[in-house]
PDB file of C-alpha atoms in Angstrom:
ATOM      1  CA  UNK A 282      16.650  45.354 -37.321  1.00 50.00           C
ATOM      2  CA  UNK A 283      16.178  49.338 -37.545  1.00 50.00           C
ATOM      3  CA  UNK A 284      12.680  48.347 -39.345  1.00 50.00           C
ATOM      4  CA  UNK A 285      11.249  45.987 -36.994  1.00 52.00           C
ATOM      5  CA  UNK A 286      12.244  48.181 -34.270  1.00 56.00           C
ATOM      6  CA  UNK A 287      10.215  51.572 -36.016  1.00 55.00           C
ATOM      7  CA  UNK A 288       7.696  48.747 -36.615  1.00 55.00           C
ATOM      8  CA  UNK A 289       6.962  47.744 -32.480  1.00 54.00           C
ATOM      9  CA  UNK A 290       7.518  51.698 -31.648  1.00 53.00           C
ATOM     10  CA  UNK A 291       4.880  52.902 -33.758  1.00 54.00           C
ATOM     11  CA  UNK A 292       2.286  49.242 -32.307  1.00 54.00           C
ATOM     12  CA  UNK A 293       3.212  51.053 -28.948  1.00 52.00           C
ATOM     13  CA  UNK A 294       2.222  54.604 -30.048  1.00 52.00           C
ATOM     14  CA  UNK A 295      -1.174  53.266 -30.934  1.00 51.00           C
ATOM     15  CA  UNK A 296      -1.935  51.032 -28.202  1.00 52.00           C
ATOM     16  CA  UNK A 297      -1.072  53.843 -26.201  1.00 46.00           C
ATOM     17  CA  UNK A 298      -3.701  56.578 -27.687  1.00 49.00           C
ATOM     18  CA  UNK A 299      -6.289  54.378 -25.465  1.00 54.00           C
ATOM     19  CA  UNK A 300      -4.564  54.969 -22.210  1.00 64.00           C
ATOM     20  CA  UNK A 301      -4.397  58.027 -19.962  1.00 77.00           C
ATOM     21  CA  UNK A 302      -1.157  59.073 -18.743  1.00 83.00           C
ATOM     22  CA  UNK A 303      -1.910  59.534 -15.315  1.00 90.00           C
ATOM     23  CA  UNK A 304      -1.359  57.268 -12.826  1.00 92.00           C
ATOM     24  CA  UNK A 305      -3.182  56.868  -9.892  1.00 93.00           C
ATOM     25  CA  UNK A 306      -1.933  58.029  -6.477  1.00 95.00           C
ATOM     26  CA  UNK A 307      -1.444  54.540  -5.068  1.00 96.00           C
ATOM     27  CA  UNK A 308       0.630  53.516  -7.997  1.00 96.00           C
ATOM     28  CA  UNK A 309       2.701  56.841  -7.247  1.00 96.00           C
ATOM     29  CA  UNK A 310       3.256  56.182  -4.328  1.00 96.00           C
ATOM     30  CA  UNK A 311       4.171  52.507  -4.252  1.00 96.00           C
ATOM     31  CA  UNK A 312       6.490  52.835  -7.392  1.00 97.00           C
ATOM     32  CA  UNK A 313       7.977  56.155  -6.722  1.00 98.00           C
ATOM     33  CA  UNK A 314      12.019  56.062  -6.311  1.00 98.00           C
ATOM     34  CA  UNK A 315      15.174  55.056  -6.689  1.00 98.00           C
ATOM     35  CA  UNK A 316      15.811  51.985  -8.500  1.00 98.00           C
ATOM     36  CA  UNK A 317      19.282  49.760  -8.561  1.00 98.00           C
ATOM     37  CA  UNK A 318      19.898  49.620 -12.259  1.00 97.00           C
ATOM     38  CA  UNK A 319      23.557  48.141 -12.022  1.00 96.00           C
ATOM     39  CA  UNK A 320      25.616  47.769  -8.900  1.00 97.00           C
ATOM     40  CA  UNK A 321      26.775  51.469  -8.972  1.00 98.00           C
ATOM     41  CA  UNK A 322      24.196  53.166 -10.971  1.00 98.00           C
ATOM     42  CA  UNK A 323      20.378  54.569 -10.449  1.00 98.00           C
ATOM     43  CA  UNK A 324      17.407  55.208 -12.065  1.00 98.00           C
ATOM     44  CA  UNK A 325      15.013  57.767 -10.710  1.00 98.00           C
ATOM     45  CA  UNK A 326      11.645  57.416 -10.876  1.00 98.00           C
ATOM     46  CA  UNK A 327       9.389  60.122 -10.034  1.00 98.00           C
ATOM     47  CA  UNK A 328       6.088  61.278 -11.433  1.00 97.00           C
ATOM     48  CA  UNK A 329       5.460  65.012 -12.668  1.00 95.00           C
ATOM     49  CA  UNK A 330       1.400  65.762 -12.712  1.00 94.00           C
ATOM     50  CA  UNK A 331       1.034  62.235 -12.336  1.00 95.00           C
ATOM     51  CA  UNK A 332       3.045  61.230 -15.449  1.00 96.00           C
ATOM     52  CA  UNK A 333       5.548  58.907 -15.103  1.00 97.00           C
ATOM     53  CA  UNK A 334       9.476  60.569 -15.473  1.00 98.00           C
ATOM     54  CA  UNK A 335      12.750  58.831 -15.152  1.00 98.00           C
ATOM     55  CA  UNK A 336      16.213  59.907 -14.140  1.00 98.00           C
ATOM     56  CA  UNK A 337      18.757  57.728 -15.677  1.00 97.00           C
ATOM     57  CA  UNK A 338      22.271  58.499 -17.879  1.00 96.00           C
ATOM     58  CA  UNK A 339      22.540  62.608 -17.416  1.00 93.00           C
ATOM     59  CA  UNK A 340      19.035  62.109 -18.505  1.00 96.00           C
ATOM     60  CA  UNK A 341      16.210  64.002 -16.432  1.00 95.00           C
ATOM     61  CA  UNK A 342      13.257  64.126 -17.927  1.00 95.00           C
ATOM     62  CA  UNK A 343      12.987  60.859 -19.877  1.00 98.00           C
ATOM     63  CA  UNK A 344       8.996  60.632 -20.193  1.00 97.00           C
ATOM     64  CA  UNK A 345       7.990  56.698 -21.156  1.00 97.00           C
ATOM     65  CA  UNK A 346       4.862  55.838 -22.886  1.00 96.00           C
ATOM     66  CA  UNK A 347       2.081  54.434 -21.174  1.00 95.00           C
ATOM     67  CA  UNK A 348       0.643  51.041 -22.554  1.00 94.00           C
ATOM     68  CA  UNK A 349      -1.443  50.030 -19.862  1.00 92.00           C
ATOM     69  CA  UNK A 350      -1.860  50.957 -16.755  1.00 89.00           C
ATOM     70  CA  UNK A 351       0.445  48.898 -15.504  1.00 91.00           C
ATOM     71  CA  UNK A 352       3.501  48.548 -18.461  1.00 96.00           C
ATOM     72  CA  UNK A 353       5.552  51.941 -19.740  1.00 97.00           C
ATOM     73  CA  UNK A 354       7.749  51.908 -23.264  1.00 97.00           C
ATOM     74  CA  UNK A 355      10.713  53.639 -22.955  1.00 97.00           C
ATOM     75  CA  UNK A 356      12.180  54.187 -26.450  1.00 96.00           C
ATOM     76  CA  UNK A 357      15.748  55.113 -24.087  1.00 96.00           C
ATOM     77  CA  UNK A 358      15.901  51.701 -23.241  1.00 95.00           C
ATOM     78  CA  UNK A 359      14.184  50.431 -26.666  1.00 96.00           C
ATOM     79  CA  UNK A 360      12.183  48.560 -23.630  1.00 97.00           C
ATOM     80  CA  UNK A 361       8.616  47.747 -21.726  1.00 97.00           C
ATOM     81  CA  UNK A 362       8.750  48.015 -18.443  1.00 98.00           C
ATOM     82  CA  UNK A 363       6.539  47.283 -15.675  1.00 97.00           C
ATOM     83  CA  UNK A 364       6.706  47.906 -11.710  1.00 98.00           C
ATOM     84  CA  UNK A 365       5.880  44.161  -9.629  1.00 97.00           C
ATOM     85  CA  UNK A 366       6.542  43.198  -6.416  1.00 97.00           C
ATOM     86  CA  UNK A 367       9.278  40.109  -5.928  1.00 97.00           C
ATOM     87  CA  UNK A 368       7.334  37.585  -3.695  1.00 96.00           C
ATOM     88  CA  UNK A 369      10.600  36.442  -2.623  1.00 96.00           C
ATOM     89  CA  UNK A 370      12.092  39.550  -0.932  1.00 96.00           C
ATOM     90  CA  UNK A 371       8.530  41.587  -0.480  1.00 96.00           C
ATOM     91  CA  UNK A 372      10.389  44.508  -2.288  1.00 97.00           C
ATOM     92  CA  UNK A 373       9.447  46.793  -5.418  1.00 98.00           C
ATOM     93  CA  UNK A 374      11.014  46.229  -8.482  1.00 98.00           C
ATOM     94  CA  UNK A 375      11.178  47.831 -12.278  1.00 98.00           C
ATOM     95  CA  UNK A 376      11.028  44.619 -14.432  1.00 98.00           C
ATOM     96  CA  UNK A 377      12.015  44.273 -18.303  1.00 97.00           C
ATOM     97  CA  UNK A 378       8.595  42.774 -19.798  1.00 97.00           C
ATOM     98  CA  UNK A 379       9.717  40.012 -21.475  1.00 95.00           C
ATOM     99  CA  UNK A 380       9.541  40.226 -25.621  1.00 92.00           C
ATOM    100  CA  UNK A 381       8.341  36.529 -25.847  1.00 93.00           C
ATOM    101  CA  UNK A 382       5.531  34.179 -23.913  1.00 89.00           C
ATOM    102  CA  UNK A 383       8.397  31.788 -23.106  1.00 93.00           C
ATOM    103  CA  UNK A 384      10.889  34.121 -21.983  1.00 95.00           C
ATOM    104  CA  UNK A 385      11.853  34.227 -18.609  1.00 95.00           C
ATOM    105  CA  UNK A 386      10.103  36.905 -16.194  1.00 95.00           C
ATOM    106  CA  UNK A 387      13.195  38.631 -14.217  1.00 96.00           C
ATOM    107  CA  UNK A 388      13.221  41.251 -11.274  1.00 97.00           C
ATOM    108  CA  UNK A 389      15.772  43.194 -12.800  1.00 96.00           C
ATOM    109  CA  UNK A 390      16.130  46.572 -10.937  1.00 98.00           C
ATOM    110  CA  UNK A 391      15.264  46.766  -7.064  1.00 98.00           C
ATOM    111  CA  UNK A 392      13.873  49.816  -5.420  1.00 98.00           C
ATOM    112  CA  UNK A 393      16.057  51.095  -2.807  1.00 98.00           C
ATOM    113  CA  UNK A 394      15.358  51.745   0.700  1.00 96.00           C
ATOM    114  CA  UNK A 395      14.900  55.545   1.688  1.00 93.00           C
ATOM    115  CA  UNK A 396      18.261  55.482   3.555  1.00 94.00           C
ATOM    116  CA  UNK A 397      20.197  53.117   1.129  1.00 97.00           C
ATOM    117  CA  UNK A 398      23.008  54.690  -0.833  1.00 97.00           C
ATOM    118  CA  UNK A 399      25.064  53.135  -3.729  1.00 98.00           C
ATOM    119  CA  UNK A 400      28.858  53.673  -3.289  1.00 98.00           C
ATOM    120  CA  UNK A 401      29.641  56.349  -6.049  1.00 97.00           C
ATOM    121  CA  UNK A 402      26.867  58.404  -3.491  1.00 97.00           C
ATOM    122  CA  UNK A 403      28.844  58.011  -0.401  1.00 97.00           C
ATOM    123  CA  UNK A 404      31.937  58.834  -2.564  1.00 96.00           C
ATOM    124  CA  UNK A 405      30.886  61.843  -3.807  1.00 94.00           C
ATOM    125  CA  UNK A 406      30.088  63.078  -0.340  1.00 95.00           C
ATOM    126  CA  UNK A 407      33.192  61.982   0.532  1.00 93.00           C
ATOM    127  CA  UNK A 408      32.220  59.562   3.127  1.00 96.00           C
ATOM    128  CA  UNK A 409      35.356  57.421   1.526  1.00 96.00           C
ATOM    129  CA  UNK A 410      34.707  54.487   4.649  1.00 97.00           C
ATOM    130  CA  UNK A 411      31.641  53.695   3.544  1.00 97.00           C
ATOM    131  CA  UNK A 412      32.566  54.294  -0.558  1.00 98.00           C
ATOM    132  CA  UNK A 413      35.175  51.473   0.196  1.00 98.00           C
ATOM    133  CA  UNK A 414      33.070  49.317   1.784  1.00 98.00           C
ATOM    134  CA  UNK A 415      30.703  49.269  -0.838  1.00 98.00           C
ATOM    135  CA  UNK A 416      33.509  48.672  -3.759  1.00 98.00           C
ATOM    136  CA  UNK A 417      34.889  46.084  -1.560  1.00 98.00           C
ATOM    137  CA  UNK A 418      30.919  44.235  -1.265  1.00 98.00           C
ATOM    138  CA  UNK A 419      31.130  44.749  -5.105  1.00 98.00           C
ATOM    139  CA  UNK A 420      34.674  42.937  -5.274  1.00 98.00           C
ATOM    140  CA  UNK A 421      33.619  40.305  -3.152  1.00 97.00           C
ATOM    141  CA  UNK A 422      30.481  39.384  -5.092  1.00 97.00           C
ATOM    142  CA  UNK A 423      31.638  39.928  -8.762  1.00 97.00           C
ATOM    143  CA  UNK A 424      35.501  40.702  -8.992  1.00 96.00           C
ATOM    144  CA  UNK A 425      35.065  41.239 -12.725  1.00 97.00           C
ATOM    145  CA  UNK A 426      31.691  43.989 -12.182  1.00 98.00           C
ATOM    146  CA  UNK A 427      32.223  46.972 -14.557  1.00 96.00           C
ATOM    147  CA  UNK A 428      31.599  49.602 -11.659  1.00 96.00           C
ATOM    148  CA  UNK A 429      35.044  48.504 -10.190  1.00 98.00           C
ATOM    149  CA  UNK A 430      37.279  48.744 -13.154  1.00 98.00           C
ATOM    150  CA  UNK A 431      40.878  49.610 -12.311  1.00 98.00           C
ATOM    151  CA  UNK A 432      41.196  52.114 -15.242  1.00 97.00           C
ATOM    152  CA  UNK A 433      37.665  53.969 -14.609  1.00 97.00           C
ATOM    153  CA  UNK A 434      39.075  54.815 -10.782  1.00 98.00           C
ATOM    154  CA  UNK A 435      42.161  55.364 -12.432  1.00 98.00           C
ATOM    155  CA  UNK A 436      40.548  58.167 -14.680  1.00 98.00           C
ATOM    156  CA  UNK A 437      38.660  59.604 -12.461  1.00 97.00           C
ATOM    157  CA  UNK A 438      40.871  60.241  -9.437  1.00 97.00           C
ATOM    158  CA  UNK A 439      43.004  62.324 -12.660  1.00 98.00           C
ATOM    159  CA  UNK A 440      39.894  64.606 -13.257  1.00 98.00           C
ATOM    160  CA  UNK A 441      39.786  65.128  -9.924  1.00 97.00           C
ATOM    161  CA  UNK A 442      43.783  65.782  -9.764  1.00 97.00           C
ATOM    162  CA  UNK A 443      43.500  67.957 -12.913  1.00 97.00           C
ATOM    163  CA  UNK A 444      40.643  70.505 -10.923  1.00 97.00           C
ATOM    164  CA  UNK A 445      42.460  70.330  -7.935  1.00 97.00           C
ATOM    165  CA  UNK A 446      40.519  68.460  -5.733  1.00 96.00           C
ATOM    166  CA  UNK A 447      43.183  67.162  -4.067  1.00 97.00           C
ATOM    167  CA  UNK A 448      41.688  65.164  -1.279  1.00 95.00           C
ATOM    168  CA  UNK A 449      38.942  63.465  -3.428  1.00 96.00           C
ATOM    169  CA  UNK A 450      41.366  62.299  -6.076  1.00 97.00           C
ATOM    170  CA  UNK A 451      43.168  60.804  -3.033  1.00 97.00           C
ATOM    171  CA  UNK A 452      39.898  59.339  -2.221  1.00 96.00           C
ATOM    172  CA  UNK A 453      39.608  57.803  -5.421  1.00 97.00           C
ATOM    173  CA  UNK A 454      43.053  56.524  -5.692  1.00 98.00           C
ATOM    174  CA  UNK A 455      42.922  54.821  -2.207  1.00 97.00           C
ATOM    175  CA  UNK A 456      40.292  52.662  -3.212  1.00 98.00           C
ATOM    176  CA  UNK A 457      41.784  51.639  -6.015  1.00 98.00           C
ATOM    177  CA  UNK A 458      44.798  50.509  -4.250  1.00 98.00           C
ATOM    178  CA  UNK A 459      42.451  48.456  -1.717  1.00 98.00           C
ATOM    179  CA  UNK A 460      40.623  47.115  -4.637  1.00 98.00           C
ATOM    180  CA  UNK A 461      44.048  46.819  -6.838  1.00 98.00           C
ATOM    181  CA  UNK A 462      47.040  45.738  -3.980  1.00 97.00           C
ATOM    182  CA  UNK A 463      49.104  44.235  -6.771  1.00 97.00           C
ATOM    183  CA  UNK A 464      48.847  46.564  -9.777  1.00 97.00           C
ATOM    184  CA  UNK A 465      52.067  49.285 -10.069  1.00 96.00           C
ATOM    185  CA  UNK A 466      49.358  51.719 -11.468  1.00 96.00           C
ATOM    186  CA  UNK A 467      47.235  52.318  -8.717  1.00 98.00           C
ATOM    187  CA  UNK A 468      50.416  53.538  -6.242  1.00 97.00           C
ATOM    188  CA  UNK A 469      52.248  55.645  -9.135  1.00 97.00           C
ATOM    189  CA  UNK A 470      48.351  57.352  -9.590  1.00 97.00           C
ATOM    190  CA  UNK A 471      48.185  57.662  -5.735  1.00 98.00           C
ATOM    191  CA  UNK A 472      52.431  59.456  -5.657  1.00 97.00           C
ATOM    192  CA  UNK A 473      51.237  61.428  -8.429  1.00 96.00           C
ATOM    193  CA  UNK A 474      48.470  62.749  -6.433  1.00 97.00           C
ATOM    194  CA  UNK A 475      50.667  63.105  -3.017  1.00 97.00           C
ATOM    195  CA  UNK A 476      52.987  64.742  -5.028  1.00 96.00           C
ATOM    196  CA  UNK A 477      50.986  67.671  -6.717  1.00 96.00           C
ATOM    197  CA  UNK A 478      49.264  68.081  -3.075  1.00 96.00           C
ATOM    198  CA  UNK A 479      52.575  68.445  -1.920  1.00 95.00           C
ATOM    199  CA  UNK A 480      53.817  65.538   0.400  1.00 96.00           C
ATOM    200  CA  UNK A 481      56.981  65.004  -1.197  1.00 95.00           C
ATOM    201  CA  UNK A 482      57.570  62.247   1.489  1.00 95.00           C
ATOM    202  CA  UNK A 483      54.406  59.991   0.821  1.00 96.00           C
ATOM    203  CA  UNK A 484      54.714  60.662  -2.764  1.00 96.00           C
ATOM    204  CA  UNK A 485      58.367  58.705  -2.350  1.00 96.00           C
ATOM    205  CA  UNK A 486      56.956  55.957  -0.470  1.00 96.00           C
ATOM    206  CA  UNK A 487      54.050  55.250  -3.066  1.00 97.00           C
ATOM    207  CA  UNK A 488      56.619  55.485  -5.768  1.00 96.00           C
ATOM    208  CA  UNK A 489      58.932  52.792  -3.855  1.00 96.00           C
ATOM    209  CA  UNK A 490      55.835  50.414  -3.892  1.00 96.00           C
ATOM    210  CA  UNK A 491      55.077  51.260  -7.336  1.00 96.00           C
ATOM    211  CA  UNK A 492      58.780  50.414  -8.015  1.00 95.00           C
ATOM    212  CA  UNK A 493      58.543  46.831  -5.926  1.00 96.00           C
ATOM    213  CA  UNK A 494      55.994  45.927  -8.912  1.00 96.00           C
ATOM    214  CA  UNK A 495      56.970  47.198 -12.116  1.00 93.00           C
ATOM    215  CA  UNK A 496      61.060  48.051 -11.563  1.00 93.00           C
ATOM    216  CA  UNK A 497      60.997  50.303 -15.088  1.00 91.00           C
ATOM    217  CA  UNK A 498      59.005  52.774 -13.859  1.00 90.00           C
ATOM    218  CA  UNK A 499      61.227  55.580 -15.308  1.00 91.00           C
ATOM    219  CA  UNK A 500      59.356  58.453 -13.433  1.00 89.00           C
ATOM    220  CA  UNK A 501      59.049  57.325 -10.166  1.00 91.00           C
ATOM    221  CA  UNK A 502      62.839  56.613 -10.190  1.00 93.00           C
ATOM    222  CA  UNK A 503      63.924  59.717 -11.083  1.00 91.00           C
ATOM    223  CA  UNK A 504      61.375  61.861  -8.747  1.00 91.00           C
ATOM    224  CA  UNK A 505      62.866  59.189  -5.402  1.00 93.00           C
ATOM    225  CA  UNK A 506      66.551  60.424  -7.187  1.00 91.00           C
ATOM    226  CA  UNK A 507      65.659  63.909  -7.036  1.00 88.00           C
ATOM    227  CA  UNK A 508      64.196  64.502  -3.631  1.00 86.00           C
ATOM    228  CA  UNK A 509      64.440  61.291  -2.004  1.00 80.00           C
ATOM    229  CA  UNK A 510      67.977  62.428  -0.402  1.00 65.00           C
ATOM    230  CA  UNK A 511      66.269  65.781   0.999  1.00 56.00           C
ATOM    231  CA  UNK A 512      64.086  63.581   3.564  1.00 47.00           C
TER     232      UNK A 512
END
């Protein structure tokens, strides 16, 4: 596998040593952007003295190889790409070329709108309405997406917690409950969170509910023992 793969990088490298890297200032235009690579996660495109540069993965100069003028190798991806228009919606996409004749064309990644934001954008702004409502579209259209894992929320409302970011890790933690209503988890993470932010008397309340699900919840019992007379 390693082999044929070294074998259709290096047929790249020389079809390439024909083609300029430029692009032209209509294809800059029309394919320069942000792309929808998953339902929570970009790629950048943007070109840098007309050569073609991605954003993608903590990545942010990723530099593809020009075929043709219209189809880019990039090695990150171990993939051809090409930019096409979906006759269906009207709207720009970056397509995987597909490695075979009878392999079906897809329009993998759409280009978003100027003003469109994915959910992990509005979160990190901490515009947490519209985060929600974007987990929630998520939920509605693929309860089993990646981008909406309990545990990932769960893990990052902790980082949060641990750098004292108080209000974003109870960001995080709310959606997770919206997304979660019926997991013990998601209202201990949210009482852990009241509680090191210091309201003792939510904290209880999310370690009651926590408690209604999974009764041997050791911790949250003996926190509600411990201050839950003071209230």
């Amino acid at each position: 596998m390693k082999i044929k793969n070294t074998s259709l990088f290096f047929l790249i490298l020389v079809s390439i040593s024909c083609s300029s890297p430029l692009n032209s200032p209509e294809f800059i235009e029309s394919t320069e952007g942000r792309y929808l690579f998953n339902s929570d996660e970009l790629i950048e495109v943007y070109f840098n003295e007309s050569e073609l540069n991605l954003k993608w993965r903590g990545a942010d100069n990723i530099k593809p190889l020009k075929v043709d003028d219209a189809t880019f190798f990039v090695k990150e991806m171990n993939e051809k790409i090409q930019f096409l228009t979906n006759p269906n919606d009207k709207t720009m996409y970056m397509v995987l070329v597909p490695k075979a004749a009878k392999d079906t064309l897809h329009y993998n990644f759409r280009k978003l709108k100027a003003d469109e934001k994915i959910p992990s954008e509005y979160l990190n702004e901490q515009n947490f309405e519209k985060a929600l409502e974007g987990y929630l579209t998520i939920k509605k259209t693929d309860s089993l997406d990646p981008s909406i894992r309990e545990s990932n929320f769960n893990k990052s409302g902790y980082k949060e917690l641990r750098d004292k970011n108080f209000e974003q890790a109870l960001n995080i933690f709310k959606i997770n409950m919206e997304l979660y209503p019926y997991s013990a988890n998601v209202y201990d993470s949210y009482a852990d969170a009241l509680r090191q932010s210091g309201d003792t008397l939510q904290a209880i309340e999310h370690y009651k509910k926590s408690l209604v699900i999974d009764s041997g919840n050791k911790r949250a019992k003996k926190f509600i023992e411990k201050y839950g007379q003071k209230k």
